[in-house]
PDB file of C-alpha atoms and ligand atoms in Angstrom:
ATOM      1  CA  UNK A   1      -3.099 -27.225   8.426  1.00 94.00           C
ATOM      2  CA  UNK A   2      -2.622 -23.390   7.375  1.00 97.00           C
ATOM      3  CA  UNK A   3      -4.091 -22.462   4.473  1.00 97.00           C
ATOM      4  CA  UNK A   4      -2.224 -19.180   3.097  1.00 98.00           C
ATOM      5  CA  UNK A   5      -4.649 -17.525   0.390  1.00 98.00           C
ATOM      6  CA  UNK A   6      -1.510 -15.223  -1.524  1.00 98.00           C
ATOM      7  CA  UNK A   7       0.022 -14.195  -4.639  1.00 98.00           C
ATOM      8  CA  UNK A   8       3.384 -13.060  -6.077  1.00 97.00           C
ATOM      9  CA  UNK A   9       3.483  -9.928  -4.264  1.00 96.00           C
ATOM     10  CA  UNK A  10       5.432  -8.207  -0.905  1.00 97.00           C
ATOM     11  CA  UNK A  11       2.480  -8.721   1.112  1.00 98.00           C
ATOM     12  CA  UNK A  12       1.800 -12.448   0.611  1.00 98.00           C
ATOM     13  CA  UNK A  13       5.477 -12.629   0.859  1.00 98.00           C
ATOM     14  CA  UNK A  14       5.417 -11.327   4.491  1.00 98.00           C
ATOM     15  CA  UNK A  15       3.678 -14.096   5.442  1.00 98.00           C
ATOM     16  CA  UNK A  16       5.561 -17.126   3.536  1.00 98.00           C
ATOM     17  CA  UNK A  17       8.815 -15.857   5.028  1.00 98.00           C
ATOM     18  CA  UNK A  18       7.198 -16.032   8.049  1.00 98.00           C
ATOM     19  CA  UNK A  19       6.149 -19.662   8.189  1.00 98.00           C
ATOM     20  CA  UNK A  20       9.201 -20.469   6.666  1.00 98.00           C
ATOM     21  CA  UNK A  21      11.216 -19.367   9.047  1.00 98.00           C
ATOM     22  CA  UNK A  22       8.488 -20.884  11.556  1.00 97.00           C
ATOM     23  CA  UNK A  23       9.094 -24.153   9.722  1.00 97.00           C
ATOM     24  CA  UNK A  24       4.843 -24.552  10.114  1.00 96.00           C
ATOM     25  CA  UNK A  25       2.977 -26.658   7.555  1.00 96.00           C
ATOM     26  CA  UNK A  26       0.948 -24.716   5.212  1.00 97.00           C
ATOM     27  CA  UNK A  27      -1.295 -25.401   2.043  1.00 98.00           C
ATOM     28  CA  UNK A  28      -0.860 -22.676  -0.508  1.00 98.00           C
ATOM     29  CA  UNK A  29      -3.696 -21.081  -2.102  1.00 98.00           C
ATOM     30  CA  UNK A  30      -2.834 -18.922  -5.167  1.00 98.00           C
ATOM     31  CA  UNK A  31      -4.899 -15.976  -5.980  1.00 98.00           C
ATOM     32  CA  UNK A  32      -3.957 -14.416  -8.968  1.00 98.00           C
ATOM     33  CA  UNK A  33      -4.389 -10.726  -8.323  1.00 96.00           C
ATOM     34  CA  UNK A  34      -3.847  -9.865 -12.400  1.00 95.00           C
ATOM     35  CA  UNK A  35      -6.939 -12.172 -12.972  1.00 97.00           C
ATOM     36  CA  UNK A  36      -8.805 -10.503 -10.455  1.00 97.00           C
ATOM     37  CA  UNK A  37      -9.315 -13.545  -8.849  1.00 97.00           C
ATOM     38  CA  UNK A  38      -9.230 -11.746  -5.326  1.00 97.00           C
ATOM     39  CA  UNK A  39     -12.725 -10.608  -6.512  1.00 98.00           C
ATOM     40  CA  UNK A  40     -14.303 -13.800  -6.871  1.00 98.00           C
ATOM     41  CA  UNK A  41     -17.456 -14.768  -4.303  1.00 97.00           C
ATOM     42  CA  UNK A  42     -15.050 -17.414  -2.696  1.00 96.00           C
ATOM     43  CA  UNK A  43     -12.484 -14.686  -2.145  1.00 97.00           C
ATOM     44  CA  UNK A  44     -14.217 -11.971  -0.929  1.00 97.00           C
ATOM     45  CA  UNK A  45     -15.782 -14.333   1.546  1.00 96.00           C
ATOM     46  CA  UNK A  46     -12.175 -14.895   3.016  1.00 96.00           C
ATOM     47  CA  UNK A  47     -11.527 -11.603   2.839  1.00 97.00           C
ATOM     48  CA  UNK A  48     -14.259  -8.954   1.906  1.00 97.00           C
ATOM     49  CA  UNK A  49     -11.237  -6.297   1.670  1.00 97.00           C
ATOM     50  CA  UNK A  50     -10.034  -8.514  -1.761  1.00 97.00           C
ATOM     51  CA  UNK A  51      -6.406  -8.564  -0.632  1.00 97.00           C
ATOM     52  CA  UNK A  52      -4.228 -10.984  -0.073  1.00 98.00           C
ATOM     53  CA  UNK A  53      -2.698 -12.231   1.604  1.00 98.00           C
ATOM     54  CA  UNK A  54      -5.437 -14.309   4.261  1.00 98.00           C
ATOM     55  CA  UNK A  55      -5.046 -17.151   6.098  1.00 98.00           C
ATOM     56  CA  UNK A  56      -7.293 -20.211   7.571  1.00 96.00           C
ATOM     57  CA  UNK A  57      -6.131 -21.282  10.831  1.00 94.00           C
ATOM     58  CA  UNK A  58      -8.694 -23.999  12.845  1.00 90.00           C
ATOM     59  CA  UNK A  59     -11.875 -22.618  11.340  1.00 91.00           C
ATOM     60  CA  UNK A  60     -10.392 -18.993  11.949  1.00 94.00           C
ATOM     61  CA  UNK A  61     -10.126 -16.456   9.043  1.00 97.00           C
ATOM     62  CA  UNK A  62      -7.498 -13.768   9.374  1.00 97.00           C
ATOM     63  CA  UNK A  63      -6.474 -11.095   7.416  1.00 98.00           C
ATOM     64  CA  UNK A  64      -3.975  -7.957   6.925  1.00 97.00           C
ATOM     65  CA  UNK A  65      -0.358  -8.804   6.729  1.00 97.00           C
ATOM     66  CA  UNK A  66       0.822  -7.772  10.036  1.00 95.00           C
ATOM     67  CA  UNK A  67      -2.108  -9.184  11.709  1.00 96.00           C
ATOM     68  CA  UNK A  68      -1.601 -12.798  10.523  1.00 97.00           C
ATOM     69  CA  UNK A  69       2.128 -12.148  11.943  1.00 97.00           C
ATOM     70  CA  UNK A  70       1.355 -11.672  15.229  1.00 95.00           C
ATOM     71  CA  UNK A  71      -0.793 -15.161  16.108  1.00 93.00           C
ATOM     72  CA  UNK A  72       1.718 -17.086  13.980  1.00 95.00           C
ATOM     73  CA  UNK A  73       3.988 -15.554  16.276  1.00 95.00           C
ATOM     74  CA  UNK A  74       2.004 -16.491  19.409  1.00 93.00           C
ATOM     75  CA  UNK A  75       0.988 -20.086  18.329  1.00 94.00           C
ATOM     76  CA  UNK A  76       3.573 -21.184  16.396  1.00 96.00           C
ATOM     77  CA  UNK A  77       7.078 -19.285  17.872  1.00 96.00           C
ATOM     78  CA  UNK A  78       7.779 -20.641  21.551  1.00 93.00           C
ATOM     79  CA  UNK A  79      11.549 -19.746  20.663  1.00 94.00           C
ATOM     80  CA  UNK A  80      10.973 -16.365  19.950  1.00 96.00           C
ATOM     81  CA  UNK A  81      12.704 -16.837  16.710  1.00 96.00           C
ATOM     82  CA  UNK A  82      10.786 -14.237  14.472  1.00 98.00           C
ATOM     83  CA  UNK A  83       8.517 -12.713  17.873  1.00 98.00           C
ATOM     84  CA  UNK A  84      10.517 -12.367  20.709  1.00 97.00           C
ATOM     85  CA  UNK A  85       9.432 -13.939  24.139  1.00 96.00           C
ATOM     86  CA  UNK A  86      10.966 -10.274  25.822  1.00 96.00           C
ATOM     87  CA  UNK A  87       8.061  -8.404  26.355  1.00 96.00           C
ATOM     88  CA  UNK A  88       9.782  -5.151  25.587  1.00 97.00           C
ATOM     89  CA  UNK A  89      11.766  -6.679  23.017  1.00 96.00           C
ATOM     90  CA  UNK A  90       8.458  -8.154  21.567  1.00 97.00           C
ATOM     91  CA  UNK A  91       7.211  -4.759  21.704  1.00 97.00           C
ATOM     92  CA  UNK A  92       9.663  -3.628  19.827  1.00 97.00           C
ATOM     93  CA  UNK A  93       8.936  -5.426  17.087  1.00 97.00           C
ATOM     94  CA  UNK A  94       5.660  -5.139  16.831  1.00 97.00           C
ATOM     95  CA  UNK A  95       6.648  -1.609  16.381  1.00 98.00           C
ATOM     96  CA  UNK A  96       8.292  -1.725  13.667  1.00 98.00           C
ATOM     97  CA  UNK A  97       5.500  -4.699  11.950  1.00 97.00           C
ATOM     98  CA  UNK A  98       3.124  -1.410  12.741  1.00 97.00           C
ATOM     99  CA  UNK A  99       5.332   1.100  10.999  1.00 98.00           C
ATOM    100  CA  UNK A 100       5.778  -0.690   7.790  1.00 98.00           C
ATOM    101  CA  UNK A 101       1.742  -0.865   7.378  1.00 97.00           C
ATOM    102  CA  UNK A 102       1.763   3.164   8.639  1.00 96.00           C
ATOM    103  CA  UNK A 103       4.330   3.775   6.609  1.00 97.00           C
ATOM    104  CA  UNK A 104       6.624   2.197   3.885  1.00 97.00           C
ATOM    105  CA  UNK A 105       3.903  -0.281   2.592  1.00 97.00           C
ATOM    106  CA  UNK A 106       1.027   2.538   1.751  1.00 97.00           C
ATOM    107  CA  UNK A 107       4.002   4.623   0.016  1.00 97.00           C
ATOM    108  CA  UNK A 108       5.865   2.120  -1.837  1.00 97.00           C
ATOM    109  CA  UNK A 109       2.579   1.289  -3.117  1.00 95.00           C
ATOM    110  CA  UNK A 110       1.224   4.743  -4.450  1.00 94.00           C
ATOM    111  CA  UNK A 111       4.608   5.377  -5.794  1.00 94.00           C
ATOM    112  CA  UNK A 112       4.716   2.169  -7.546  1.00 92.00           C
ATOM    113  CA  UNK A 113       1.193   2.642  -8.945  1.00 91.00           C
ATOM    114  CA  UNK A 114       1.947   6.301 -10.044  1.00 90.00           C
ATOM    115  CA  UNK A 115       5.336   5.173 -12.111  1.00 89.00           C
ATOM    116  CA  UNK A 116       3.257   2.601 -14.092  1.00 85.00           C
ATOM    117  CA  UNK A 117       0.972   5.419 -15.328  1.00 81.00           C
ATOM    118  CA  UNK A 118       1.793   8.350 -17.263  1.00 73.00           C
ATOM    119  CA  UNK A 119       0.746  11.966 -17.403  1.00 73.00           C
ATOM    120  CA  UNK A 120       1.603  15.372 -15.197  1.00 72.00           C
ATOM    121  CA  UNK A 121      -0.628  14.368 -12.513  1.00 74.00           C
ATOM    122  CA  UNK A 122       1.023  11.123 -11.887  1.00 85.00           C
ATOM    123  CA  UNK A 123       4.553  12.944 -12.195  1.00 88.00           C
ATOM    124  CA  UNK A 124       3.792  14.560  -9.487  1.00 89.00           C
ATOM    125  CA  UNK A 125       2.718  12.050  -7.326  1.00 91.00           C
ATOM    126  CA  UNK A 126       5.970  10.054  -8.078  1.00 92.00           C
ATOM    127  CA  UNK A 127       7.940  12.907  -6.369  1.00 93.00           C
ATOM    128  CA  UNK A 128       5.718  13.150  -3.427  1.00 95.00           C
ATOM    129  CA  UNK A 129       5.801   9.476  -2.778  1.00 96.00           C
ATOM    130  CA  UNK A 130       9.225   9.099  -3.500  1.00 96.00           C
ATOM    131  CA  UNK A 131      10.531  12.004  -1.091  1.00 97.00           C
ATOM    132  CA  UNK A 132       8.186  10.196   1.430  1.00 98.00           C
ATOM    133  CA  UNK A 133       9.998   6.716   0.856  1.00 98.00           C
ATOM    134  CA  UNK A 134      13.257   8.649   1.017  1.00 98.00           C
ATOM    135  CA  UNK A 135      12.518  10.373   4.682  1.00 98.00           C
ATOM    136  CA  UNK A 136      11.104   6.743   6.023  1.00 98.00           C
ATOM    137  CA  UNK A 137      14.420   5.210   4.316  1.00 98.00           C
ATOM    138  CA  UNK A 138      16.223   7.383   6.247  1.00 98.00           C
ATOM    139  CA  UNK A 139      14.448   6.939   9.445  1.00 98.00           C
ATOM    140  CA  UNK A 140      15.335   3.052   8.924  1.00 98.00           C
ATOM    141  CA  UNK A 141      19.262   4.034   8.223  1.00 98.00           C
ATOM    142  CA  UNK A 142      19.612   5.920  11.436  1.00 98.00           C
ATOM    143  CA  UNK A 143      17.868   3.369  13.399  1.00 97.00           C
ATOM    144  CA  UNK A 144      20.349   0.750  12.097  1.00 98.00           C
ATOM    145  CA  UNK A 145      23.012   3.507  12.951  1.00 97.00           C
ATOM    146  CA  UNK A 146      21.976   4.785  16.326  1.00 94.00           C
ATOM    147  CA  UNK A 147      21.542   1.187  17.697  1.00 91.00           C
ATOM    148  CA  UNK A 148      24.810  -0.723  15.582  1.00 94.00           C
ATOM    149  CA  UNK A 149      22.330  -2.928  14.601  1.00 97.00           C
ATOM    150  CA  UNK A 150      22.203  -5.953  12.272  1.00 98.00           C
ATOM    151  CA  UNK A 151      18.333  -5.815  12.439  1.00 98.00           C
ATOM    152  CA  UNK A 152      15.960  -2.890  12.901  1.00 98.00           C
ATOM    153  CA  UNK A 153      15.661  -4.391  17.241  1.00 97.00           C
ATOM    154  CA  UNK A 154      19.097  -5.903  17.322  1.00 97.00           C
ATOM    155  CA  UNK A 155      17.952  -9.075  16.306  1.00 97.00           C
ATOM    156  CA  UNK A 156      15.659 -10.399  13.446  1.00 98.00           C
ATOM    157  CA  UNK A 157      11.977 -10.564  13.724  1.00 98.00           C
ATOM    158  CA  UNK A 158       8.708  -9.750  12.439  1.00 98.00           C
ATOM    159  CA  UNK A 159       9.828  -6.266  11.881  1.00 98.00           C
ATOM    160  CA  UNK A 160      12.615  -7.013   9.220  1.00 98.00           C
ATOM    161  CA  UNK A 161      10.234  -9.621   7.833  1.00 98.00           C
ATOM    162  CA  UNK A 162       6.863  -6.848   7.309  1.00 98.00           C
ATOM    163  CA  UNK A 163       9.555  -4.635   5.684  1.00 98.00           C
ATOM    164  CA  UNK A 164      12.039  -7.061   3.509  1.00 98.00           C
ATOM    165  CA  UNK A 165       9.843  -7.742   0.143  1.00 98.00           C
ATOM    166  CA  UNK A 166       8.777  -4.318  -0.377  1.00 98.00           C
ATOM    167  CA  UNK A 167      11.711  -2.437   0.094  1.00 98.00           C
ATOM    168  CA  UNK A 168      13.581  -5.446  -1.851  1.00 98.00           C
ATOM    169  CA  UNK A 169      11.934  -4.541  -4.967  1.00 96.00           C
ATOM    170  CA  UNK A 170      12.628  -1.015  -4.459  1.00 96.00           C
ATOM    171  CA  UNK A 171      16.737  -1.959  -4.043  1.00 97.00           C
ATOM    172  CA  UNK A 172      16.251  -3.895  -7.168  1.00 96.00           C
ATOM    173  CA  UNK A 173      14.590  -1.266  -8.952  1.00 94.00           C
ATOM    174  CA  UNK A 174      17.444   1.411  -8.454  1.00 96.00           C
ATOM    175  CA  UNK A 175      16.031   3.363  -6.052  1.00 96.00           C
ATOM    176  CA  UNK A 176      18.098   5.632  -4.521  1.00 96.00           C
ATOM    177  CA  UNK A 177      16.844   6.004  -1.303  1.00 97.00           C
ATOM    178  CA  UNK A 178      17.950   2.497  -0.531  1.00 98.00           C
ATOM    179  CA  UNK A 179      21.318   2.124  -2.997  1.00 97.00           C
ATOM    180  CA  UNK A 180      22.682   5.382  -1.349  1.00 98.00           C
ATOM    181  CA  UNK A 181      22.698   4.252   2.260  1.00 98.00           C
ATOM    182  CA  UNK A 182      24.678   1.230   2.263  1.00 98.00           C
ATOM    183  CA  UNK A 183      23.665   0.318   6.228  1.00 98.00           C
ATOM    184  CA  UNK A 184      19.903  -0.230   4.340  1.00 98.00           C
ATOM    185  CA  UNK A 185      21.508  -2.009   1.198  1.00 98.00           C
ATOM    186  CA  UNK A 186      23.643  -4.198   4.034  1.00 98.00           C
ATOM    187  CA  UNK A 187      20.440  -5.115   5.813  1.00 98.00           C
ATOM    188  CA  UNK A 188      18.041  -6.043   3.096  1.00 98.00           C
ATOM    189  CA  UNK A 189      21.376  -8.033   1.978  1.00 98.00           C
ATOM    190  CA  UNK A 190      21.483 -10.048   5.453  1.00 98.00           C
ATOM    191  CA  UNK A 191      17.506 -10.894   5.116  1.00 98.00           C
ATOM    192  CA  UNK A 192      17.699 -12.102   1.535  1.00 98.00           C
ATOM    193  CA  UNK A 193      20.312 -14.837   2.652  1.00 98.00           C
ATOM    194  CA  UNK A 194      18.133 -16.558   4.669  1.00 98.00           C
ATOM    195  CA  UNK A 195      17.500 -19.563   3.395  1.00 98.00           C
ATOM    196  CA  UNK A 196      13.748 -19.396   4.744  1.00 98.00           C
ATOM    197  CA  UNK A 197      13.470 -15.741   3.271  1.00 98.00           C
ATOM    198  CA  UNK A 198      14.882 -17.259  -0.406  1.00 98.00           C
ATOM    199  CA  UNK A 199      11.939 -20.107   0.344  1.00 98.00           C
ATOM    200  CA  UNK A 200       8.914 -18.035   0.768  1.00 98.00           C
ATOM    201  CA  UNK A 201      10.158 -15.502  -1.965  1.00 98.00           C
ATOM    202  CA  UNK A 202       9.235 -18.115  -3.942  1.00 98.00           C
ATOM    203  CA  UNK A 203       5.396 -18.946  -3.225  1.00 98.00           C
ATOM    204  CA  UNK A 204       3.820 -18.987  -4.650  1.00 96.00           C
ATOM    205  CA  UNK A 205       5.810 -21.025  -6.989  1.00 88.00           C
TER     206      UNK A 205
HETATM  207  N1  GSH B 301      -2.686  -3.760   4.206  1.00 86.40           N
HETATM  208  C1  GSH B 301      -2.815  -5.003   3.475  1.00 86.40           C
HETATM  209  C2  GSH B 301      -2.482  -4.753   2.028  1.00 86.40           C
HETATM  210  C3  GSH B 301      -2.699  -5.991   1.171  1.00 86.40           C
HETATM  211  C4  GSH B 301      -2.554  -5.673  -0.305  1.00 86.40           C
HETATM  212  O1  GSH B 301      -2.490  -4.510  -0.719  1.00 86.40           O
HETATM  213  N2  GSH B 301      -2.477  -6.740  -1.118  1.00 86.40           N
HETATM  214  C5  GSH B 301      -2.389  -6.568  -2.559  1.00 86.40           C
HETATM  215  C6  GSH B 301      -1.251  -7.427  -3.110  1.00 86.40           C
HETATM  216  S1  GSH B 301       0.323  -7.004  -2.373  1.00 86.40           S
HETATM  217  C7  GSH B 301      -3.682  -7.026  -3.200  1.00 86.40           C
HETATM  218  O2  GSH B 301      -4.203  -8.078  -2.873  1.00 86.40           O
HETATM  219  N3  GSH B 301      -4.233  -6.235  -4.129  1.00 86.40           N
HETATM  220  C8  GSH B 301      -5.431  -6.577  -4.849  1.00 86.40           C
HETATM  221  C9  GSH B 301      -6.485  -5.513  -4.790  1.00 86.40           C
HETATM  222  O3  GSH B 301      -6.252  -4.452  -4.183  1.00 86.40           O
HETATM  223  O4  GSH B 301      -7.567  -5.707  -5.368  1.00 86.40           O
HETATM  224  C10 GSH B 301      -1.877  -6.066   4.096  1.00 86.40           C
HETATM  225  O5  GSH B 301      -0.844  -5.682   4.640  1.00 86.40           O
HETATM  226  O6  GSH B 301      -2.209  -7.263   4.053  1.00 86.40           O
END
């Protein structure tokens, strides 16, 4: 069986909405990141970059968010329900699983870490990660624009998924980047109904 090494966080969420959705076994392994527990001996032997999430798969140790994705995707999706079987669709989405580690992930992060610290220094970096998240916001909204689309390829997959708990917390937060375009607010809307998104926005429980 799986074993998912994760926490409460947007990046071990990526990969609990995915096996929901996959409807694939999986034994969760908490690691409290507050505790520091992702620096523990048994940890950093998972993952010597003491992040989660990681997963065990036959003997096989993976980690980074959108890499796990993309061989749950190939062993576990035959449908193409999250990874399509297209190959340019499937491209596609790889795409945008590659963008959100380029792009919104590193800058929701900073800027998150800069607003829970005060001082000038930190003001500063709260408007240049935040103008950042507002130009990659927008580069989401006129995808979803230019294409009519329900999901950032047409239809969901891994892309949506990479994306969904980080810019979630950003919605939920007031952010205006996200609560001013209401194509963005509509399609982070869409996602959270899922019941398999609702599922792994829970683990770890
Ligand atoms: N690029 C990595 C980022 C993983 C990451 O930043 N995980 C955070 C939680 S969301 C973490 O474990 N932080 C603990 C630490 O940095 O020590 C991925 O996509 O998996």
């Amino acid at each position: 069986m799986i074993k998912l090494h994760t926490w409460k966080t947007p990046n071990g969420r990526k990969v609990s909405i995915a096996l929901e959705e996959l409807g694939v076994e999986y034994e969760v392994l908490p690691i409290d990141t507050g505790a520091e527990e992702q620096f523990s001996d048994a940890f950093l032997a998972v993952n010597p970059n003491h992040k989660i999430p990681a997963i065990d798969e036959g003997g096989q140790t993976i980690w980074e968010s959108g890499a796990i994705l993309l061989p749950l995707g190939e062993r576990h999706d035959r449908d193409g329900r999250i990874l399509p079987r297209d190959p340019a669709k499937r491209m596609e989405a790889i795409q945008f699983a590659f963008f959100q580690i380029g792009g919104v992930g590193p800058n929701l992060a900073r800027f998150g870490a800069a607003l829970r610290k005060e001082g000038d220094k930190n003001q500063e970096m709260i408007e240049i990660f935040g103008r950042e998240m507002n130009r990659l916001c927008g580069v989401l909204d006129r995808i979803l624009e230019n294409g009519n689309r329900d999901y950032l390829t047409g239809d969901y997959t891994i892309g949506d998924i990479m994306h969904f708990p980080w810019l979630r917390i950003a919605q939920n937060m007031g952010a205006d980047w996200i609560t001013s375009r209401p194509r963005l607010v509509d399609w982070l809307d869409r996602i959270a109904v899922r019941p398999a998104v609702a599922r792994g926005m829970e683990i770890p429980g």
